[in-house]
Coordinates of N, CA, C and O in Angstrom, one line a residue:
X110 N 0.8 -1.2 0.0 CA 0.0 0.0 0.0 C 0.8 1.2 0.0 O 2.0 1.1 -0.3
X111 N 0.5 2.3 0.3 CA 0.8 3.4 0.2 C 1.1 4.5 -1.4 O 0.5 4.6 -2.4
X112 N 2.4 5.4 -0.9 CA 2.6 6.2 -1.9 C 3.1 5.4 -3.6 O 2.7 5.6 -4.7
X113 N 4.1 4.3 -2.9 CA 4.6 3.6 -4.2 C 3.4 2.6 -4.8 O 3.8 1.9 -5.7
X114 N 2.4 2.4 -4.4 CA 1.2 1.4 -5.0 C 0.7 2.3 -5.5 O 0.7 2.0 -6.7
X115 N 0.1 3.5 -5.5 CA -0.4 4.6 -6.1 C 0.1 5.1 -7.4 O -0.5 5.5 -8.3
X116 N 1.6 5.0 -7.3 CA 2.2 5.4 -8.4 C 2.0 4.4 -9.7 O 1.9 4.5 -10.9
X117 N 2.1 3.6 -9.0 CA 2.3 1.9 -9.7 C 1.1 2.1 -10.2 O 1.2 2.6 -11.3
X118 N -0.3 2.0 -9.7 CA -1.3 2.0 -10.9 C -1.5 3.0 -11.9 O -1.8 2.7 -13.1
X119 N -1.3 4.4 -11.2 CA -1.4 5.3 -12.1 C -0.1 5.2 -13.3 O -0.4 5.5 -14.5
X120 N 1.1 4.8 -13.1 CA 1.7 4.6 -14.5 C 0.9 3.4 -14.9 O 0.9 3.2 -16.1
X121 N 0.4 2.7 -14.3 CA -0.2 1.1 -15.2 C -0.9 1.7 -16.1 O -0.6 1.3 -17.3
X122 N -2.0 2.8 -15.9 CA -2.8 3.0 -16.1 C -2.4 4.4 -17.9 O -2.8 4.6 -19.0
X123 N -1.8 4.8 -17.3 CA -1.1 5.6 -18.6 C -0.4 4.6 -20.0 O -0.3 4.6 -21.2
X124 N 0.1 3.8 -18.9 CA 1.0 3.1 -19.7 C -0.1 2.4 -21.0 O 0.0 2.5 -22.3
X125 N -0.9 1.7 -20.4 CA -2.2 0.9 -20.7 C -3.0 1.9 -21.8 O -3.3 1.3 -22.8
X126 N -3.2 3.1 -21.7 CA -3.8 4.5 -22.3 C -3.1 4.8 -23.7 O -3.8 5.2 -24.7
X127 N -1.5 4.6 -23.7 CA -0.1 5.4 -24.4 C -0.9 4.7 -25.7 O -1.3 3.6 -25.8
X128 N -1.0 5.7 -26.6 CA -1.0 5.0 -28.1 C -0.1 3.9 -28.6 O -0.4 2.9 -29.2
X129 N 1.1 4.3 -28.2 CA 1.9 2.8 -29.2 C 1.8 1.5 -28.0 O 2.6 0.5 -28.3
X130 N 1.3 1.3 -27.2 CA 0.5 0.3 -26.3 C -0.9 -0.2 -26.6 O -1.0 -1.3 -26.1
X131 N -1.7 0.0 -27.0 CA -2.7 0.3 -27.7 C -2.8 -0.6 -28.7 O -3.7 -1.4 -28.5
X132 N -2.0 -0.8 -30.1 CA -2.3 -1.0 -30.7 C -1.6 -2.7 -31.1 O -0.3 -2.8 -31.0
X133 N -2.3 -3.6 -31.4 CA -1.4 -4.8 -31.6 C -0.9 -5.6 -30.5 O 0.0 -6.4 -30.6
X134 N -1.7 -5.2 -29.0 CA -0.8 -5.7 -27.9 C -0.2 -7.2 -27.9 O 0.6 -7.6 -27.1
X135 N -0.6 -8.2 -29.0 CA -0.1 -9.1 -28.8 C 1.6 -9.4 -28.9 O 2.4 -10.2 -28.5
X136 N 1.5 -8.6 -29.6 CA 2.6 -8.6 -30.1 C 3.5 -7.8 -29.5 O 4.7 -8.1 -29.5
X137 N 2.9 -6.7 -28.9 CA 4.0 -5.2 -28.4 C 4.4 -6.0 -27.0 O 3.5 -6.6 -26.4
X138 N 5.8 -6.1 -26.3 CA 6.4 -6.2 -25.1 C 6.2 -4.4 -24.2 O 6.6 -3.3 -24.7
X139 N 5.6 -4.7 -23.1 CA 4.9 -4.0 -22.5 C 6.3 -3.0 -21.2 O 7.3 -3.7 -20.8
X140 N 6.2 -2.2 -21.0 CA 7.7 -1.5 -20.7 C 7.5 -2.0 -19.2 O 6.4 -1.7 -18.7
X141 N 8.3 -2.7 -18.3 CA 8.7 -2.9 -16.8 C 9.2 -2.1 -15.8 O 10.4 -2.0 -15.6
X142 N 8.4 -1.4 -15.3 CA 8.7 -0.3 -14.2 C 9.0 -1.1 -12.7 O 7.9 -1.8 -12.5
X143 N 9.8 -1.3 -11.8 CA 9.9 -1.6 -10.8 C 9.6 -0.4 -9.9 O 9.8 0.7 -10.4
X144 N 9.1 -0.5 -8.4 CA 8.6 0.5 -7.5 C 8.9 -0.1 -6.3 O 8.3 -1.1 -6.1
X145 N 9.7 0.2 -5.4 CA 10.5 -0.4 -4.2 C 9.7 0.4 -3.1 O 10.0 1.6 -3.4
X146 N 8.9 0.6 -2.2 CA 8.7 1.4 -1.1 C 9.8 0.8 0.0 O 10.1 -0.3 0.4
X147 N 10.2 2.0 0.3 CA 11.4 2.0 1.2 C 11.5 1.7 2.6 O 12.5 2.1 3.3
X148 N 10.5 1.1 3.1 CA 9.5 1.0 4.1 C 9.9 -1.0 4.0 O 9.7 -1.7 5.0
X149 N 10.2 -1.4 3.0 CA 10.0 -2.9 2.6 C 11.6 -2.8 1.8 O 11.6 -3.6 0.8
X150 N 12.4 -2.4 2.0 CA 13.7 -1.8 1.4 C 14.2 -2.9 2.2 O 13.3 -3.0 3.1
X151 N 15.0 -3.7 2.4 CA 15.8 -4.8 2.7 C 17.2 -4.8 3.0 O 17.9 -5.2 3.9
X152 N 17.5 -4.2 1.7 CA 18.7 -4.6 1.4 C 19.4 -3.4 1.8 O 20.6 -3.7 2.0
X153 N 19.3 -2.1 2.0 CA 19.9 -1.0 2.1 C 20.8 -0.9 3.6 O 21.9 -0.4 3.7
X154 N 20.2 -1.5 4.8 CA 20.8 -1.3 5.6 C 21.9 -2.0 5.8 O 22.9 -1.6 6.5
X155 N 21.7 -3.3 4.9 CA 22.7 -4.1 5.2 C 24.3 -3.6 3.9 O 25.5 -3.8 4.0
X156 N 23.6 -3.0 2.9 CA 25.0 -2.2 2.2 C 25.5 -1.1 3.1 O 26.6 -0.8 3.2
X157 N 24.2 -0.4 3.8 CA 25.2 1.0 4.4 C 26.0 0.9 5.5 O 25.4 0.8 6.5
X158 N 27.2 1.0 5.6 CA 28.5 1.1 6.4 C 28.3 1.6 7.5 O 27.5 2.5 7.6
X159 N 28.8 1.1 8.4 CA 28.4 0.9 10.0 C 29.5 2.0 10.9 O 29.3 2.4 12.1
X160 N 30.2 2.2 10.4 CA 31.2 3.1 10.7 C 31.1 4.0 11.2 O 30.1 4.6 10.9
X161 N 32.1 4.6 12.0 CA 31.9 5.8 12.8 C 31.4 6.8 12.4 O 30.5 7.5 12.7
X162 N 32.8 6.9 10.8 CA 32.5 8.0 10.3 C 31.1 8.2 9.7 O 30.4 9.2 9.8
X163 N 30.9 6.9 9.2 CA 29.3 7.0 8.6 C 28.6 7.5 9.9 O 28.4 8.7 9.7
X164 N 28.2 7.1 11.1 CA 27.7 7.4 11.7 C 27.9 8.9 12.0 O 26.8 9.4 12.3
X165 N 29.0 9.7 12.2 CA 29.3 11.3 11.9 C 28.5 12.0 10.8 O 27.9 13.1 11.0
X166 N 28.4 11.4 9.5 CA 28.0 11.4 8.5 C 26.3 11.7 8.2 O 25.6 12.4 7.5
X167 N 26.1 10.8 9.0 CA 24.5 10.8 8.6 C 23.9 11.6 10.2 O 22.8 11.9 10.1
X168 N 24.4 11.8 11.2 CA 23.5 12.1 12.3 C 24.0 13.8 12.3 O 23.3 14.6 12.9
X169 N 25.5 14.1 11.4 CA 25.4 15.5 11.9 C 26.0 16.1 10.6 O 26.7 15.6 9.6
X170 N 25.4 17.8 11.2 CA 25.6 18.7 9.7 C 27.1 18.4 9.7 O 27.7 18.2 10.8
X171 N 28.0 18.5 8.3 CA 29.4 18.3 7.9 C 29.1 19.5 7.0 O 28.0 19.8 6.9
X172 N 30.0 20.2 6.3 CA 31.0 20.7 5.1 C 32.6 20.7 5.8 O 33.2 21.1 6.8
X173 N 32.9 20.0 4.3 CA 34.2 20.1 3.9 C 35.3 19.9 5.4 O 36.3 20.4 5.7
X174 N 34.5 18.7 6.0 CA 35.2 18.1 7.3 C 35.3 19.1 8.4 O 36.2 19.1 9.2
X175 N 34.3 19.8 8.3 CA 34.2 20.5 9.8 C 32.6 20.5 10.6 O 31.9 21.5 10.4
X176 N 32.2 19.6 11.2 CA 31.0 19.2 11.5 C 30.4 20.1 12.1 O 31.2 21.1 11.9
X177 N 29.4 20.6 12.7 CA 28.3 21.2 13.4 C 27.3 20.8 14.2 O 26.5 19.9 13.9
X178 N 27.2 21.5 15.7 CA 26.2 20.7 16.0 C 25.7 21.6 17.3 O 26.3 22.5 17.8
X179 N 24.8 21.3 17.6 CA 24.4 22.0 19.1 C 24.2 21.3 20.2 O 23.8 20.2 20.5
X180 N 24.9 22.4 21.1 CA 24.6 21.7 22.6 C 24.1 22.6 23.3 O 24.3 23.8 23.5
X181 N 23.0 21.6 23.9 CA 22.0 22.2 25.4 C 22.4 21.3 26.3 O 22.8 20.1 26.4
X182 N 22.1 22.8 27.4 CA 21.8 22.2 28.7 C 21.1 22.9 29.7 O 20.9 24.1 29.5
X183 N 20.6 22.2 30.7 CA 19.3 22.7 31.5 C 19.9 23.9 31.9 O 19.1 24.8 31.9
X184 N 21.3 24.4 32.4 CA 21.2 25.8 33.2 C 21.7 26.7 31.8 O 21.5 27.9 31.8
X185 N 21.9 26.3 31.3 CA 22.3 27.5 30.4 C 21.6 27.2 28.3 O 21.3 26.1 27.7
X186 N 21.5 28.3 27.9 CA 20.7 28.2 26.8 C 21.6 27.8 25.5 O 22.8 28.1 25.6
X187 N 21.1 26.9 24.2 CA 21.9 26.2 23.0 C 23.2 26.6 22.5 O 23.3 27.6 21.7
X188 N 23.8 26.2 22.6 CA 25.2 26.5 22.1 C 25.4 26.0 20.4 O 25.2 24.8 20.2
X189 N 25.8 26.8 19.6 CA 26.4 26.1 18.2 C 27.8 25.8 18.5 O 28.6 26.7 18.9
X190 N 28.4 23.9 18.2 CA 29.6 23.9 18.4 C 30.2 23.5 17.0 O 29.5 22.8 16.4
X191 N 31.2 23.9 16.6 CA 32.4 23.5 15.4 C 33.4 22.8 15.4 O 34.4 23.2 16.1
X192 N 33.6 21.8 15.0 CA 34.8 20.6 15.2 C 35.6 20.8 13.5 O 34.8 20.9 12.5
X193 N 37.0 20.8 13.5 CA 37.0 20.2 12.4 C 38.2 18.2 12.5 O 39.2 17.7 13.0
X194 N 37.0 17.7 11.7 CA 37.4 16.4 11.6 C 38.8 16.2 10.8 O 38.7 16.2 9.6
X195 N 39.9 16.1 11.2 CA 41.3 16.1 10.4 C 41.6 15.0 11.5 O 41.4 15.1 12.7
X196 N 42.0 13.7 10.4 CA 42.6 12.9 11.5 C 44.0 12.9 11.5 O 44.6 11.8 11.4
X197 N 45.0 14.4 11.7 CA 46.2 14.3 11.7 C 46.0 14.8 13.0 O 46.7 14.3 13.9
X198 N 44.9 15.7 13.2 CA 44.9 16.8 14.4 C 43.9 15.7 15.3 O 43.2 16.1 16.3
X199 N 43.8 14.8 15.0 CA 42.3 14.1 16.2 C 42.7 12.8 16.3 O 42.2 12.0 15.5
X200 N 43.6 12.5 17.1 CA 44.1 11.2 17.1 C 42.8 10.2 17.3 O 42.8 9.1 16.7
X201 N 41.9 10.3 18.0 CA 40.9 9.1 18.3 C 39.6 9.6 16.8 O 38.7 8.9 16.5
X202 N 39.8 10.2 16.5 CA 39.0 10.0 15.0 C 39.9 9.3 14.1 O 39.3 8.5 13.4
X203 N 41.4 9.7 13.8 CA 42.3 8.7 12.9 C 42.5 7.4 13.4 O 43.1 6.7 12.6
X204 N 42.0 6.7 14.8 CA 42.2 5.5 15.3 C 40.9 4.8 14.6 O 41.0 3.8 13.9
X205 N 39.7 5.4 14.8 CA 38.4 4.8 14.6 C 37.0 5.8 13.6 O 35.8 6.0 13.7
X206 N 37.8 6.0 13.0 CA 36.8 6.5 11.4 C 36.5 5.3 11.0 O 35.2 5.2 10.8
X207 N 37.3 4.1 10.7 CA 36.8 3.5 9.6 C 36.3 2.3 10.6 O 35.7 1.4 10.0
X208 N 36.4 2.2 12.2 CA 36.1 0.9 13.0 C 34.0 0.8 13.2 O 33.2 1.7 12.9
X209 N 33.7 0.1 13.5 CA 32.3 -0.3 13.7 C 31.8 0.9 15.0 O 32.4 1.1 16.1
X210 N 30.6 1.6 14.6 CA 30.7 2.9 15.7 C 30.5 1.9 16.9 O 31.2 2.5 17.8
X211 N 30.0 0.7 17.5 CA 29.6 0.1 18.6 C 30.9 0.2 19.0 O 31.0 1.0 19.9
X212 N 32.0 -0.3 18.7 CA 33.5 -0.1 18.6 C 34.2 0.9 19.3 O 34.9 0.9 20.3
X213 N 33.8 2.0 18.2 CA 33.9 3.4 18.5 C 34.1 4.2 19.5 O 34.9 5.0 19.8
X214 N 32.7 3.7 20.2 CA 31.8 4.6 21.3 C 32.1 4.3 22.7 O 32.2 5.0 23.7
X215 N 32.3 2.3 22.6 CA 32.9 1.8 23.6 C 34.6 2.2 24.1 O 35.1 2.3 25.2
X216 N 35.1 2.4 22.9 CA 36.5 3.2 23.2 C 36.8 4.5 23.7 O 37.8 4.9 24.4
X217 N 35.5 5.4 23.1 CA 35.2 6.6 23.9 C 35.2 6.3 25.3 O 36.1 6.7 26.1
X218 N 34.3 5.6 25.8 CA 33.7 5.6 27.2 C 35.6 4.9 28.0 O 35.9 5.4 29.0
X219 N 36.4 4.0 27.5 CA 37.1 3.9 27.8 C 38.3 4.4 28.0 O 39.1 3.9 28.8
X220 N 38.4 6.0 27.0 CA 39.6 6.6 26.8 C 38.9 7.9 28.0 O 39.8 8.5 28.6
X221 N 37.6 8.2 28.2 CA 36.7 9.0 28.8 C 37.5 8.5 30.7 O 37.6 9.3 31.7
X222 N 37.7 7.3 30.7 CA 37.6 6.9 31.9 C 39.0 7.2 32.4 O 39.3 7.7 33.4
X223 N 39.9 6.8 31.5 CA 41.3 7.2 31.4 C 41.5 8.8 31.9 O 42.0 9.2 33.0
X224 N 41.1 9.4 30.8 CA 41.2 10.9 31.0 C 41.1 11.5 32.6 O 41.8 12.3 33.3
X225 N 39.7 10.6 32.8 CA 39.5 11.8 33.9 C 40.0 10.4 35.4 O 39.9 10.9 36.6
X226 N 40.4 9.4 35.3 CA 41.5 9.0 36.2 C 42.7 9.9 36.2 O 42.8 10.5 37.2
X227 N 43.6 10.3 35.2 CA 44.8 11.1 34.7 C 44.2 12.4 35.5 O 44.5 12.5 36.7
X228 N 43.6 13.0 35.2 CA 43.0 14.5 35.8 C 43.1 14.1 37.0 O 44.1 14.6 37.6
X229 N 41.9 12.9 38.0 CA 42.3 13.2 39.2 C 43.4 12.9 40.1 O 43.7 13.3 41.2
X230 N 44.0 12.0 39.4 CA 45.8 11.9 39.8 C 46.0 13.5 39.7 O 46.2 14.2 40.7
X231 N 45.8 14.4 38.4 CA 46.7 15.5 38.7 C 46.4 16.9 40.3 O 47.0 17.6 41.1
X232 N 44.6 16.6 39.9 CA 44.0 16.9 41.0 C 44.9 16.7 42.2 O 45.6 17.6 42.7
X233 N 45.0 15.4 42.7 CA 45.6 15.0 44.0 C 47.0 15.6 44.1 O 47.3 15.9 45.3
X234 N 47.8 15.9 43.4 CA 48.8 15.9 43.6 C 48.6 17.6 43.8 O 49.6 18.1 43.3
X235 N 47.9 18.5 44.3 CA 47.7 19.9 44.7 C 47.1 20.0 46.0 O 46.4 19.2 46.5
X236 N 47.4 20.9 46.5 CA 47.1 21.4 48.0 C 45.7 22.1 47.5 O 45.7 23.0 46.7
X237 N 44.1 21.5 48.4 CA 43.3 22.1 48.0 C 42.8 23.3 48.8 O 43.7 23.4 49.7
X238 N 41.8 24.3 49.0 CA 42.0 24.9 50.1 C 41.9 26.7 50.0 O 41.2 27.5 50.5
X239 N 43.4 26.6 49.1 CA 43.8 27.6 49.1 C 43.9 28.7 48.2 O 44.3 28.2 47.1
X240 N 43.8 29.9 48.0 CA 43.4 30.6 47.1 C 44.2 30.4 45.9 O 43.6 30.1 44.9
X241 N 45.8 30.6 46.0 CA 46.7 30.2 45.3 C 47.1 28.9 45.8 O 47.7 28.8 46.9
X242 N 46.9 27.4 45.0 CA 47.4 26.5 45.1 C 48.8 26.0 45.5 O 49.7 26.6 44.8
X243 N 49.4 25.3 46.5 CA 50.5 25.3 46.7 C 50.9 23.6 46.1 O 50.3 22.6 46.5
X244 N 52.0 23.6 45.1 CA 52.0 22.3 45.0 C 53.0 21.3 46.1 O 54.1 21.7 46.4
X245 N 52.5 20.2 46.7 CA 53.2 19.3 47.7 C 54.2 18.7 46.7 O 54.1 18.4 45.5
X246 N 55.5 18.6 47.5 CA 56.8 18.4 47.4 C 56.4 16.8 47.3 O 55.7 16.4 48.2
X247 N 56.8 16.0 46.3 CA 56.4 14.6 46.5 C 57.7 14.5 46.5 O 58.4 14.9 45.6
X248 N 58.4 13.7 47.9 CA 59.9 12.9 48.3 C 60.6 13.5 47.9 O 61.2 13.0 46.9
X249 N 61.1 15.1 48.2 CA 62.0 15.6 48.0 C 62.0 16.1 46.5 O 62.8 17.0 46.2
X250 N 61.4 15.9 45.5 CA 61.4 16.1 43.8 C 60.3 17.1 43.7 O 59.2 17.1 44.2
X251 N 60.9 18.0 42.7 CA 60.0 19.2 42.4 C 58.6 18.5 41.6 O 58.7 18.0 40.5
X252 N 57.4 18.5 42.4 CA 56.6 18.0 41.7 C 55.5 19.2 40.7 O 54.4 19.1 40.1
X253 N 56.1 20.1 40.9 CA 55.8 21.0 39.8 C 55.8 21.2 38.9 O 55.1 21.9 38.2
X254 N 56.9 20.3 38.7 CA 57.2 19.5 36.5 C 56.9 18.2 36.7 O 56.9 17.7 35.6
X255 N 56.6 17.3 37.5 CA 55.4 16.1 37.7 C 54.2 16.7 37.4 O 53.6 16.2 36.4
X256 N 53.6 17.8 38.0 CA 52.4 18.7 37.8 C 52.2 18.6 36.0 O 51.2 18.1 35.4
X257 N 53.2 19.3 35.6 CA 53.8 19.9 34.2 C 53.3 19.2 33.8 O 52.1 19.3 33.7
X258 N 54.2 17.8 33.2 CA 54.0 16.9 32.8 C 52.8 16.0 32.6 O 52.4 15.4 31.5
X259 N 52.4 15.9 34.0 CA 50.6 15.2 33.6 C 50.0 16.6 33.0 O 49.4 16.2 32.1
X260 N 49.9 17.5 33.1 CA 48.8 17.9 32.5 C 49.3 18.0 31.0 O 48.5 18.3 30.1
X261 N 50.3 17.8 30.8 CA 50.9 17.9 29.3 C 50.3 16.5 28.6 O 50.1 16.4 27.4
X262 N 49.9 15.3 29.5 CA 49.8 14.2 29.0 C 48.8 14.0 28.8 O 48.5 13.0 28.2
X263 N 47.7 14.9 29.2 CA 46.2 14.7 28.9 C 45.7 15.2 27.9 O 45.9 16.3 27.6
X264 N 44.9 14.5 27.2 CA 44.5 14.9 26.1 C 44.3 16.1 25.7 O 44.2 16.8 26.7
X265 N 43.9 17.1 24.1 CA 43.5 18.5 24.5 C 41.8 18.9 24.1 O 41.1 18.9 23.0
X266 N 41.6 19.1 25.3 CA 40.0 18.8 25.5 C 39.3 20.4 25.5 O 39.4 21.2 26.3
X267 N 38.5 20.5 24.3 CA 38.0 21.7 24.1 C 36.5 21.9 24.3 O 36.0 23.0 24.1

């Protein structure tokens, strides 16, 4: 039923009408229109690519590899944000553009857990409290370039 059954008769019906159909039909081979409703489409999901990127692809606005998109949240009003997708400059999009997004997403939540473990190690390693932070001497070594260093190691999170 629907829109593609509608069309289907009504070309039946022209076609059936057309003068050079008309005349001699024994003989005339009648023209084969196929009409797929996409609704009963089968085969399409299983060709379309499962991929991250595909999935970047189809759920958000792109030009010319720089995506778009908005973010809400309850205390404050929609924000438009801009990424651009370069996998020279985005190491976890150059790891997993072309991997299965279920893949993907699980690696997010894993590299997500990493990150903010790393943060609160750097966290700890500060005197909290105080207006100006004082950093604690860990065993005699300036942990001020321990400081340095982890936060140098953390990803750059925009």
């Amino acid at each position: 039923g629907g829109a593609p059954e509608m069309v289907a008769r009504k070309l039946n019906k022209l076609i059936a009408e057309h003068p050079s159909t008309s005349t001699n039909k024994a003989q005339h081979n009648r023209p084969l229109l196929v009409l797929l409703d996409r609704n009963m489409d089968l085969i399409t999901p299983i060709q379309h690519s499962s991929t991250y990127q595909a999935l970047i692809d189809d759920l958000l606005t792109h030009n010319a590899n720089r995506v778009e998109f908005t973010v809400t949240s309850e205390t404050s009003r929609p924000s438009q944000k801009k990424f651009d997708l370069d996998a020279d400059e985005d190491p976890f999009y150059a790891r997993h553009k072309f991997n299965p997004f279920p893949e993907a997403i699980e690696s997010n939540g894993a590299e997500l857990e990493d990150v903010t473990s790393r943060e609160n190690a750097i966290r700890s390693k500060t005197v909290v409290g105080d207006v100006n932070p004082v950093v604690v001497q860990n065993g005699g070594t300036n942990a001020a370039s321990d400081l340095a260093s982890a936060v140098d190691s953390l990803p750059k999170l925009s």
